[in-house]
Amino acid sequence: MALRIDGKKISTEIKDELKVKVEAYKEQGIDICLAVIQVGNDPASSVYVGNKKKACEYIGIRSLAYELEESVTQEELLSLIKTLNEREDVNGILVQLPLPKHIDEDVVIRAIDPKKDVDGFHPYSVGALSIGEEGFVSCTPAGIIQLCKRSGIEIAGKECVVIGRSNIVGKPISMLLLRENGTVTVCHSRTKDLKEVTKRADILVVAIGKPKFITKEYVKDGAVVIDVGIHRNENNKLCGDVDFDDVEPVASAITPVPGGVGPMTIAMLMNNCVEAVKLQK
Ligand code: NAP
């Protein structure tokens, strides 16, 4: 039986540890604050923003919510970011993506002060990660490393295969696995013979964005399988990029969907807000 890596439990552990740190900062007179900007009222974005606010409340972080009209101009949004960059009482700034089409996401991400870039998407943060300097690490990949560490899964010296090379998952998780001394291979849509590569993996991270794509034919016996995907199936139930029922019998450990990688993203966002205080000192 494969170990089911319990992201819900691990994310709660992390949030409880952060609560203690936030309390200690409060005793020193430091009140951590996250500003969350949402443009428009896309229902999925509203759910994500609501969950972030709840996590802030749980941990004791002050959250400032900016709900901007869908029609807001790029200049108005950039002006708000500039104000928040300059405010000493704001430690983290998060702009909920995606943004409406008339706003250039890259320009907006680059406008956030890298010292407040708690999503870790600014090119400065990405560069810092790749050269091993201090900076914010994007939340989902950072969560995957925590899932492994807190489940007793050794990364050093292991064959790690990542499927996907997106800026928010594939590339940063590859850099992090390398930083943890894994031997890393990155696959994408032009990879020839995907199965042949994934079958080598001791740790297989799947961020392909296709529901239940990975079946046992792609997985070596005893591999650790981390499923980043989130989809709704035909019955409106959540599923991942991995066919869980098919793969679980051959894996040594596996993340379920829901309850695996998903809950870790917000926990690591909260961690970045707490780390922000140190970076800003
Ligand atoms: P994405 O931007 O769509 O990237 C998918 C990657 O998979 C691309 O690099 C693509 O290659 C590669 N790919 C597609 N088809 C392939 C194939 N047949 N063989 C090999 N590689 C293939 O997706 P993403 O943003 O990284 O997200 C991946 C999944 O994670 C999605 O289901 C998303 O919803 C989920 N997600 C979850 C969380 C969370 O908190 N749990 C956070 C972010 C994302 P090319 O580069 O060549 O096109």
PDB file of N, CA and C in Angstrom, residues 75-168:
ATOM      1  N   GLU A  75      -2.968  51.490 -15.528  1.00  0.00           N
ATOM      2  CA  GLU A  75      -2.299  52.590 -14.802  1.00  0.00           C
ATOM      3  C   GLU A  75      -2.841  52.685 -13.377  1.00  0.00           C
ATOM      4  N   GLU A  76      -4.165  52.531 -13.224  1.00  0.00           N
ATOM      5  CA  GLU A  76      -4.750  52.613 -11.877  1.00  0.00           C
ATOM      6  C   GLU A  76      -4.232  51.463 -11.004  1.00  0.00           C
ATOM      7  N   LEU A  77      -4.156  50.280 -11.599  1.00  0.00           N
ATOM      8  CA  LEU A  77      -3.662  49.125 -10.837  1.00  0.00           C
ATOM      9  C   LEU A  77      -2.188  49.337 -10.457  1.00  0.00           C
ATOM     10  N   LEU A  78      -1.392  49.819 -11.406  1.00  0.00           N
ATOM     11  CA  LEU A  78       0.031  50.050 -11.130  1.00  0.00           C
ATOM     12  C   LEU A  78       0.204  51.123 -10.054  1.00  0.00           C
ATOM     13  N   SER A  79      -0.702  52.097 -10.055  1.00  0.00           N
ATOM     14  CA  SER A  79      -0.596  53.161  -9.063  1.00  0.00           C
ATOM     15  C   SER A  79      -0.899  52.613  -7.656  1.00  0.00           C
ATOM     16  N   LEU A  80      -1.880  51.700  -7.561  1.00  0.00           N
ATOM     17  CA  LEU A  80      -2.169  51.072  -6.267  1.00  0.00           C
ATOM     18  C   LEU A  80      -0.952  50.254  -5.794  1.00  0.00           C
ATOM     19  N   ILE A  81      -0.352  49.500  -6.720  1.00  0.00           N
ATOM     20  CA  ILE A  81       0.820  48.684  -6.343  1.00  0.00           C
ATOM     21  C   ILE A  81       1.955  49.589  -5.843  1.00  0.00           C
ATOM     22  N   LYS A  82       2.137  50.726  -6.520  1.00  0.00           N
ATOM     23  CA  LYS A  82       3.201  51.663  -6.106  1.00  0.00           C
ATOM     24  C   LYS A  82       2.957  52.144  -4.670  1.00  0.00           C
ATOM     25  N   THR A  83       1.686  52.477  -4.383  1.00  0.00           N
ATOM     26  CA  THR A  83       1.352  52.935  -3.022  1.00  0.00           C
ATOM     27  C   THR A  83       1.660  51.837  -2.009  1.00  0.00           C
ATOM     28  N   LEU A  84       1.260  50.595  -2.338  1.00  0.00           N
ATOM     29  CA  LEU A  84       1.473  49.485  -1.392  1.00  0.00           C
ATOM     30  C   LEU A  84       2.971  49.171  -1.248  1.00  0.00           C
ATOM     31  N   ASN A  85       3.728  49.319  -2.338  1.00  0.00           N
ATOM     32  CA  ASN A  85       5.191  49.121  -2.264  1.00  0.00           C
ATOM     33  C   ASN A  85       5.803  50.080  -1.246  1.00  0.00           C
ATOM     34  N   GLU A  86       5.258  51.301  -1.219  1.00  0.00           N
ATOM     35  CA  GLU A  86       5.851  52.350  -0.370  1.00  0.00           C
ATOM     36  C   GLU A  86       5.376  52.279   1.082  1.00  0.00           C
ATOM     37  N   ARG A  87       4.269  51.576   1.320  1.00  0.00           N
ATOM     38  CA  ARG A  87       3.730  51.534   2.685  1.00  0.00           C
ATOM     39  C   ARG A  87       4.549  50.599   3.581  1.00  0.00           C
ATOM     40  N   GLU A  88       5.080  51.135   4.656  1.00  0.00           N
ATOM     41  CA  GLU A  88       5.940  50.315   5.528  1.00  0.00           C
ATOM     42  C   GLU A  88       5.157  49.258   6.289  1.00  0.00           C
ATOM     43  N   ASP A  89       3.837  49.490   6.468  1.00  0.00           N
ATOM     44  CA  ASP A  89       3.040  48.524   7.234  1.00  0.00           C
ATOM     45  C   ASP A  89       2.585  47.343   6.367  1.00  0.00           C
ATOM     46  N   VAL A  90       2.883  47.356   5.068  1.00  0.00           N
ATOM     47  CA  VAL A  90       2.482  46.236   4.195  1.00  0.00           C
ATOM     48  C   VAL A  90       3.711  45.375   3.902  1.00  0.00           C
ATOM     49  N   ASN A  91       3.626  44.087   4.268  1.00  0.00           N
ATOM     50  CA  ASN A  91       4.775  43.190   4.075  1.00  0.00           C
ATOM     51  C   ASN A  91       4.705  42.390   2.783  1.00  0.00           C
ATOM     52  N   GLY A  92       3.489  42.066   2.361  1.00  0.00           N
ATOM     53  CA  GLY A  92       3.339  41.248   1.154  1.00  0.00           C
ATOM     54  C   GLY A  92       2.267  41.816   0.251  1.00  0.00           C
ATOM     55  N   ILE A  93       2.489  41.693  -1.086  1.00  0.00           N
ATOM     56  CA  ILE A  93       1.481  42.148  -2.054  1.00  0.00           C
ATOM     57  C   ILE A  93       1.198  40.981  -2.997  1.00  0.00           C
ATOM     58  N   LEU A  94      -0.085  40.683  -3.136  1.00  0.00           N
ATOM     59  CA  LEU A  94      -0.465  39.585  -4.028  1.00  0.00           C
ATOM     60  C   LEU A  94      -1.543  40.079  -4.992  1.00  0.00           C
ATOM     61  N   VAL A  95      -1.308  39.908  -6.277  1.00  0.00           N
ATOM     62  CA  VAL A  95      -2.335  40.249  -7.266  1.00  0.00           C
ATOM     63  C   VAL A  95      -2.894  38.922  -7.779  1.00  0.00           C
ATOM     64  N   GLN A  96      -4.186  38.713  -7.547  1.00  0.00           N
ATOM     65  CA  GLN A  96      -4.800  37.441  -7.950  1.00  0.00           C
ATOM     66  C   GLN A  96      -4.836  37.352  -9.483  1.00  0.00           C
ATOM     67  N   LEU A  97      -4.285  36.271 -10.022  1.00  0.00           N
ATOM     68  CA  LEU A  97      -4.282  36.040 -11.477  1.00  0.00           C
ATOM     69  C   LEU A  97      -5.378  35.028 -11.813  1.00  0.00           C
ATOM     70  N   PRO A  98      -5.921  34.994 -13.009  1.00  0.00           N
ATOM     71  CA  PRO A  98      -5.562  35.842 -14.145  1.00  0.00           C
ATOM     72  C   PRO A  98      -6.194  37.221 -14.049  1.00  0.00           C
ATOM     73  N   LEU A  99      -5.579  38.171 -14.794  1.00  0.00           N
ATOM     74  CA  LEU A  99      -6.123  39.533 -14.874  1.00  0.00           C
ATOM     75  C   LEU A  99      -6.913  39.673 -16.174  1.00  0.00           C
ATOM     76  N   PRO A 100      -7.825  40.654 -16.233  1.00  0.00           N
ATOM     77  CA  PRO A 100      -8.554  40.856 -17.500  1.00  0.00           C
ATOM     78  C   PRO A 100      -7.574  41.115 -18.656  1.00  0.00           C
ATOM     79  N   LYS A 101      -8.047  40.825 -19.865  1.00  0.00           N
ATOM     80  CA  LYS A 101      -7.163  40.856 -21.047  1.00  0.00           C
ATOM     81  C   LYS A 101      -6.507  42.212 -21.319  1.00  0.00           C
ATOM     82  N   HIS A 102      -7.169  43.314 -20.901  1.00  0.00           N
ATOM     83  CA  HIS A 102      -6.593  44.630 -21.221  1.00  0.00           C
ATOM     84  C   HIS A 102      -5.428  44.998 -20.292  1.00  0.00           C
ATOM     85  N   ILE A 103      -5.125  44.107 -19.326  1.00  0.00           N
ATOM     86  CA  ILE A 103      -4.003  44.389 -18.406  1.00  0.00           C
ATOM     87  C   ILE A 103      -2.877  43.379 -18.655  1.00  0.00           C
ATOM     88  N   ASP A 104      -1.662  43.888 -18.774  1.00  0.00           N
ATOM     89  CA  ASP A 104      -0.499  43.039 -19.059  1.00  0.00           C
ATOM     90  C   ASP A 104       0.034  42.462 -17.729  1.00  0.00           C
ATOM     91  N   GLU A 105      -0.177  41.154 -17.551  1.00  0.00           N
ATOM     92  CA  GLU A 105       0.212  40.515 -16.273  1.00  0.00           C
ATOM     93  C   GLU A 105       1.705  40.674 -15.982  1.00  0.00           C
ATOM     94  N   ASP A 106       2.520  40.556 -17.030  1.00  0.00           N
ATOM     95  CA  ASP A 106       3.973  40.649 -16.810  1.00  0.00           C
ATOM     96  C   ASP A 106       4.360  42.013 -16.249  1.00  0.00           C
ATOM     97  N   VAL A 107       3.726  43.060 -16.774  1.00  0.00           N
ATOM     98  CA  VAL A 107       4.036  44.417 -16.301  1.00  0.00           C
ATOM     99  C   VAL A 107       3.616  44.544 -14.833  1.00  0.00           C
ATOM    100  N   VAL A 108       2.461  43.979 -14.502  1.00  0.00           N
ATOM    101  CA  VAL A 108       1.939  44.072 -13.133  1.00  0.00           C
ATOM    102  C   VAL A 108       2.859  43.307 -12.166  1.00  0.00           C
ATOM    103  N   ILE A 109       3.253  42.109 -12.555  1.00  0.00           N
ATOM    104  CA  ILE A 109       4.125  41.306 -11.674  1.00  0.00           C
ATOM    105  C   ILE A 109       5.455  42.036 -11.444  1.00  0.00           C
ATOM    106  N   ARG A 110       5.983  42.630 -12.503  1.00  0.00           N
ATOM    107  CA  ARG A 110       7.269  43.340 -12.387  1.00  0.00           C
ATOM    108  C   ARG A 110       7.152  44.615 -11.555  1.00  0.00           C
ATOM    109  N   ALA A 111       5.927  45.125 -11.388  1.00  0.00           N
ATOM    110  CA  ALA A 111       5.741  46.380 -10.634  1.00  0.00           C
ATOM    111  C   ALA A 111       5.806  46.145  -9.125  1.00  0.00           C
ATOM    112  N   ILE A 112       5.600  44.884  -8.695  1.00  0.00           N
ATOM    113  CA  ILE A 112       5.617  44.596  -7.255  1.00  0.00           C
ATOM    114  C   ILE A 112       7.068  44.625  -6.755  1.00  0.00           C
ATOM    115  N   ASP A 113       7.283  45.281  -5.633  1.00  0.00           N
ATOM    116  CA  ASP A 113       8.619  45.305  -5.032  1.00  0.00           C
ATOM    117  C   ASP A 113       9.043  43.854  -4.747  1.00  0.00           C
ATOM    118  N   PRO A 114      10.192  43.407  -5.278  1.00  0.00           N
ATOM    119  CA  PRO A 114      10.611  42.008  -5.037  1.00  0.00           C
ATOM    120  C   PRO A 114      10.656  41.641  -3.550  1.00  0.00           C
ATOM    121  N   LYS A 115      10.820  42.632  -2.681  1.00  0.00           N
ATOM    122  CA  LYS A 115      10.848  42.329  -1.232  1.00  0.00           C
ATOM    123  C   LYS A 115       9.450  42.057  -0.683  1.00  0.00           C
ATOM    124  N   LYS A 116       8.414  42.327  -1.513  1.00  0.00           N
ATOM    125  CA  LYS A 116       7.028  42.073  -1.080  1.00  0.00           C
ATOM    126  C   LYS A 116       6.336  41.057  -1.991  1.00  0.00           C
ATOM    127  N   ASP A 117       7.135  40.400  -2.844  1.00  0.00           N
ATOM    128  CA  ASP A 117       6.593  39.519  -3.890  1.00  0.00           C
ATOM    129  C   ASP A 117       6.292  38.118  -3.327  1.00  0.00           C
ATOM    130  N   VAL A 118       5.287  38.034  -2.456  1.00  0.00           N
ATOM    131  CA  VAL A 118       5.040  36.782  -1.723  1.00  0.00           C
ATOM    132  C   VAL A 118       4.562  35.626  -2.619  1.00  0.00           C
ATOM    133  N   ASP A 119       4.137  35.937  -3.853  1.00  0.00           N
ATOM    134  CA  ASP A 119       3.795  34.860  -4.793  1.00  0.00           C
ATOM    135  C   ASP A 119       5.054  34.269  -5.446  1.00  0.00           C
ATOM    136  N   GLY A 120       6.156  35.026  -5.385  1.00  0.00           N
ATOM    137  CA  GLY A 120       7.421  34.546  -5.962  1.00  0.00           C
ATOM    138  C   GLY A 120       7.447  34.533  -7.478  1.00  0.00           C
ATOM    139  N   PHE A 121       6.623  35.366  -8.116  1.00  0.00           N
ATOM    140  CA  PHE A 121       6.548  35.365  -9.583  1.00  0.00           C
ATOM    141  C   PHE A 121       7.424  36.430 -10.237  1.00  0.00           C
ATOM    142  N   HIS A 122       7.934  37.393  -9.445  1.00  0.00           N
ATOM    143  CA  HIS A 122       8.747  38.469 -10.022  1.00  0.00           C
ATOM    144  C   HIS A 122      10.045  37.866 -10.596  1.00  0.00           C
ATOM    145  N   PRO A 123      10.501  38.382 -11.755  1.00  0.00           N
ATOM    146  CA  PRO A 123      11.747  37.845 -12.332  1.00  0.00           C
ATOM    147  C   PRO A 123      12.919  37.873 -11.343  1.00  0.00           C
ATOM    148  N   TYR A 124      12.920  38.845 -10.427  1.00  0.00           N
ATOM    149  CA  TYR A 124      13.992  38.900  -9.421  1.00  0.00           C
ATOM    150  C   TYR A 124      13.942  37.641  -8.535  1.00  0.00           C
ATOM    151  N   SER A 125      12.715  37.271  -8.103  1.00  0.00           N
ATOM    152  CA  SER A 125      12.565  36.088  -7.234  1.00  0.00           C
ATOM    153  C   SER A 125      12.968  34.821  -7.994  1.00  0.00           C
ATOM    154  N   VAL A 126      12.556  34.754  -9.263  1.00  0.00           N
ATOM    155  CA  VAL A 126      12.868  33.577 -10.087  1.00  0.00           C
ATOM    156  C   VAL A 126      14.384  33.468 -10.268  1.00  0.00           C
ATOM    157  N   GLY A 127      15.025  34.624 -10.512  1.00  0.00           N
ATOM    158  CA  GLY A 127      16.486  34.643 -10.686  1.00  0.00           C
ATOM    159  C   GLY A 127      17.201  34.237  -9.409  1.00  0.00           C
ATOM    160  N   ALA A 128      16.706  34.764  -8.266  1.00  0.00           N
ATOM    161  CA  ALA A 128      17.328  34.447  -6.975  1.00  0.00           C
ATOM    162  C   ALA A 128      17.270  32.940  -6.723  1.00  0.00           C
ATOM    163  N   LEU A 129      16.127  32.334  -7.060  1.00  0.00           N
ATOM    164  CA  LEU A 129      15.993  30.883  -6.864  1.00  0.00           C
ATOM    165  C   LEU A 129      17.011  30.145  -7.731  1.00  0.00           C
ATOM    166  N   SER A 130      17.194  30.603  -8.970  1.00  0.00           N
ATOM    167  CA  SER A 130      18.057  29.821  -9.859  1.00  0.00           C
ATOM    168  C   SER A 130      19.529  29.987  -9.514  1.00  0.00           C
ATOM    169  N   ILE A 131      19.913  31.094  -8.857  1.00  0.00           N
ATOM    170  CA  ILE A 131      21.333  31.199  -8.472  1.00  0.00           C
ATOM    171  C   ILE A 131      21.546  30.943  -6.980  1.00  0.00           C
ATOM    172  N   GLY A 132      20.488  30.469  -6.311  1.00  0.00           N
ATOM    173  CA  GLY A 132      20.634  30.050  -4.913  1.00  0.00           C
ATOM    174  C   GLY A 132      20.722  31.201  -3.936  1.00  0.00           C
ATOM    175  N   GLU A 133      20.168  32.368  -4.295  1.00  0.00           N
ATOM    176  CA  GLU A 133      20.157  33.497  -3.356  1.00  0.00           C
ATOM    177  C   GLU A 133      18.841  33.544  -2.605  1.00  0.00           C
ATOM    178  N   GLU A 134      18.837  34.301  -1.505  1.00  0.00           N
ATOM    179  CA  GLU A 134      17.609  34.446  -0.718  1.00  0.00           C
ATOM    180  C   GLU A 134      16.533  35.172  -1.515  1.00  0.00           C
ATOM    181  N   GLY A 135      15.309  34.714  -1.422  1.00  0.00           N
ATOM    182  CA  GLY A 135      14.205  35.385  -2.111  1.00  0.00           C
ATOM    183  C   GLY A 135      12.955  34.555  -1.935  1.00  0.00           C
ATOM    184  N   PHE A 136      11.853  35.053  -2.471  1.00  0.00           N
ATOM    185  CA  PHE A 136      10.599  34.308  -2.334  1.00  0.00           C
ATOM    186  C   PHE A 136      10.543  33.173  -3.360  1.00  0.00           C
ATOM    187  N   VAL A 137      10.067  32.009  -2.913  1.00  0.00           N
ATOM    188  CA  VAL A 137       9.898  30.859  -3.802  1.00  0.00           C
ATOM    189  C   VAL A 137       8.403  30.701  -4.045  1.00  0.00           C
ATOM    190  N   SER A 138       8.020  30.441  -5.301  1.00  0.00           N
ATOM    191  CA  SER A 138       6.581  30.373  -5.573  1.00  0.00           C
ATOM    192  C   SER A 138       5.953  29.218  -4.783  1.00  0.00           C
ATOM    193  N   CYS A 139       4.686  29.433  -4.422  1.00  0.00           N
ATOM    194  CA  CYS A 139       4.100  28.689  -3.299  1.00  0.00           C
ATOM    195  C   CYS A 139       3.845  27.204  -3.582  1.00  0.00           C
ATOM    196  N   THR A 140       3.297  26.867  -4.751  1.00  0.00           N
ATOM    197  CA  THR A 140       2.994  25.447  -5.016  1.00  0.00           C
ATOM    198  C   THR A 140       4.281  24.606  -5.035  1.00  0.00           C
ATOM    199  N   PRO A 141       5.333  25.023  -5.770  1.00  0.00           N
ATOM    200  CA  PRO A 141       6.573  24.235  -5.732  1.00  0.00           C
ATOM    201  C   PRO A 141       7.182  24.160  -4.334  1.00  0.00           C
ATOM    202  N   ALA A 142       7.152  25.279  -3.592  1.00  0.00           N
ATOM    203  CA  ALA A 142       7.705  25.238  -2.231  1.00  0.00           C
ATOM    204  C   ALA A 142       6.916  24.238  -1.391  1.00  0.00           C
ATOM    205  N   GLY A 143       5.615  24.164  -1.617  1.00  0.00           N
ATOM    206  CA  GLY A 143       4.763  23.218  -0.884  1.00  0.00           C
ATOM    207  C   GLY A 143       5.118  21.777  -1.188  1.00  0.00           C
ATOM    208  N   ILE A 144       5.482  21.504  -2.424  1.00  0.00           N
ATOM    209  CA  ILE A 144       5.845  20.121  -2.801  1.00  0.00           C
ATOM    210  C   ILE A 144       7.093  19.666  -2.030  1.00  0.00           C
ATOM    211  N   ILE A 145       8.056  20.574  -1.903  1.00  0.00           N
ATOM    212  CA  ILE A 145       9.280  20.217  -1.164  1.00  0.00           C
ATOM    213  C   ILE A 145       8.925  19.932   0.304  1.00  0.00           C
ATOM    214  N   GLN A 146       8.056  20.749   0.876  1.00  0.00           N
ATOM    215  CA  GLN A 146       7.640  20.516   2.273  1.00  0.00           C
ATOM    216  C   GLN A 146       6.918  19.183   2.416  1.00  0.00           C
ATOM    217  N   LEU A 147       6.057  18.852   1.429  1.00  0.00           N
ATOM    218  CA  LEU A 147       5.349  17.555   1.486  1.00  0.00           C
ATOM    219  C   LEU A 147       6.362  16.411   1.545  1.00  0.00           C
ATOM    220  N   CYS A 148       7.402  16.498   0.720  1.00  0.00           N
ATOM    221  CA  CYS A 148       8.415  15.427   0.704  1.00  0.00           C
ATOM    222  C   CYS A 148       9.157  15.391   2.033  1.00  0.00           C
ATOM    223  N   LYS A 149       9.653  16.561   2.453  1.00  0.00           N
ATOM    224  CA  LYS A 149      10.475  16.586   3.677  1.00  0.00           C
ATOM    225  C   LYS A 149       9.699  16.085   4.878  1.00  0.00           C
ATOM    226  N   ARG A 150       8.456  16.534   4.996  1.00  0.00           N
ATOM    227  CA  ARG A 150       7.671  16.188   6.181  1.00  0.00           C
ATOM    228  C   ARG A 150       7.057  14.794   6.084  1.00  0.00           C
ATOM    229  N   SER A 151       7.241  14.122   4.947  1.00  0.00           N
ATOM    230  CA  SER A 151       6.781  12.729   4.836  1.00  0.00           C
ATOM    231  C   SER A 151       7.978  11.783   4.841  1.00  0.00           C
ATOM    232  N   GLY A 152       9.160  12.321   5.154  1.00  0.00           N
ATOM    233  CA  GLY A 152      10.366  11.490   5.243  1.00  0.00           C
ATOM    234  C   GLY A 152      10.878  11.022   3.890  1.00  0.00           C
ATOM    235  N   ILE A 153      10.575  11.767   2.831  1.00  0.00           N
ATOM    236  CA  ILE A 153      11.037  11.375   1.489  1.00  0.00           C
ATOM    237  C   ILE A 153      12.332  12.115   1.169  1.00  0.00           C
ATOM    238  N   GLU A 154      13.396  11.351   1.016  1.00  0.00           N
ATOM    239  CA  GLU A 154      14.727  11.905   0.717  1.00  0.00           C
ATOM    240  C   GLU A 154      14.769  12.315  -0.755  1.00  0.00           C
ATOM    241  N   ILE A 155      15.294  13.491  -1.033  1.00  0.00           N
ATOM    242  CA  ILE A 155      15.397  13.947  -2.435  1.00  0.00           C
ATOM    243  C   ILE A 155      16.833  13.815  -2.941  1.00  0.00           C
ATOM    244  N   ALA A 156      17.803  14.071  -2.055  1.00  0.00           N
ATOM    245  CA  ALA A 156      19.214  14.060  -2.467  1.00  0.00           C
ATOM    246  C   ALA A 156      19.571  12.737  -3.163  1.00  0.00           C
ATOM    247  N   GLY A 157      20.182  12.853  -4.320  1.00  0.00           N
ATOM    248  CA  GLY A 157      20.668  11.676  -5.053  1.00  0.00           C
ATOM    249  C   GLY A 157      19.582  10.928  -5.818  1.00  0.00           C
ATOM    250  N   LYS A 158      18.333  11.353  -5.690  1.00  0.00           N
ATOM    251  CA  LYS A 158      17.232  10.617  -6.351  1.00  0.00           C
ATOM    252  C   LYS A 158      17.044  11.100  -7.796  1.00  0.00           C
ATOM    253  N   GLU A 159      16.571  10.183  -8.649  1.00  0.00           N
ATOM    254  CA  GLU A 159      16.172  10.551 -10.020  1.00  0.00           C
ATOM    255  C   GLU A 159      14.812  11.235  -9.921  1.00  0.00           C
ATOM    256  N   CYS A 160      14.771  12.523 -10.210  1.00  0.00           N
ATOM    257  CA  CYS A 160      13.512  13.267 -10.125  1.00  0.00           C
ATOM    258  C   CYS A 160      13.090  13.639 -11.542  1.00  0.00           C
ATOM    259  N   VAL A 161      11.876  13.285 -11.920  1.00  0.00           N
ATOM    260  CA  VAL A 161      11.373  13.656 -13.243  1.00  0.00           C
ATOM    261  C   VAL A 161      10.160  14.568 -13.048  1.00  0.00           C
ATOM    262  N   VAL A 162      10.198  15.724 -13.716  1.00  0.00           N
ATOM    263  CA  VAL A 162       9.093  16.683 -13.650  1.00  0.00           C
ATOM    264  C   VAL A 162       8.425  16.698 -15.011  1.00  0.00           C
ATOM    265  N   ILE A 163       7.100  16.519 -15.042  1.00  0.00           N
ATOM    266  CA  ILE A 163       6.391  16.658 -16.322  1.00  0.00           C
ATOM    267  C   ILE A 163       5.735  18.034 -16.319  1.00  0.00           C
ATOM    268  N   GLY A 164       6.188  18.894 -17.213  1.00  0.00           N
ATOM    269  CA  GLY A 164       5.681  20.267 -17.294  1.00  0.00           C
ATOM    270  C   GLY A 164       6.807  21.251 -17.071  1.00  0.00           C
ATOM    271  N   ARG A 165       6.774  22.366 -17.803  1.00  0.00           N
ATOM    272  CA  ARG A 165       7.827  23.384 -17.684  1.00  0.00           C
ATOM    273  C   ARG A 165       7.222  24.780 -17.571  1.00  0.00           C
ATOM    274  N   SER A 166       6.060  24.880 -16.920  1.00  0.00           N
ATOM    275  CA  SER A 166       5.434  26.204 -16.779  1.00  0.00           C
ATOM    276  C   SER A 166       6.246  27.047 -15.799  1.00  0.00           C
ATOM    277  N   ASN A 167       6.043  28.364 -15.879  1.00  0.00           N
ATOM    278  CA  ASN A 167       6.764  29.274 -14.969  1.00  0.00           C
ATOM    279  C   ASN A 167       6.280  29.145 -13.542  1.00  0.00           C
ATOM    280  N   ILE A 168       5.007  28.711 -13.347  1.00  0.00           N
ATOM    281  CA  ILE A 168       4.507  28.677 -11.967  1.00  0.00           C
ATOM    282  C   ILE A 168       4.715  27.324 -11.287  1.00  0.00           C
TER     283      ILE A 168
END
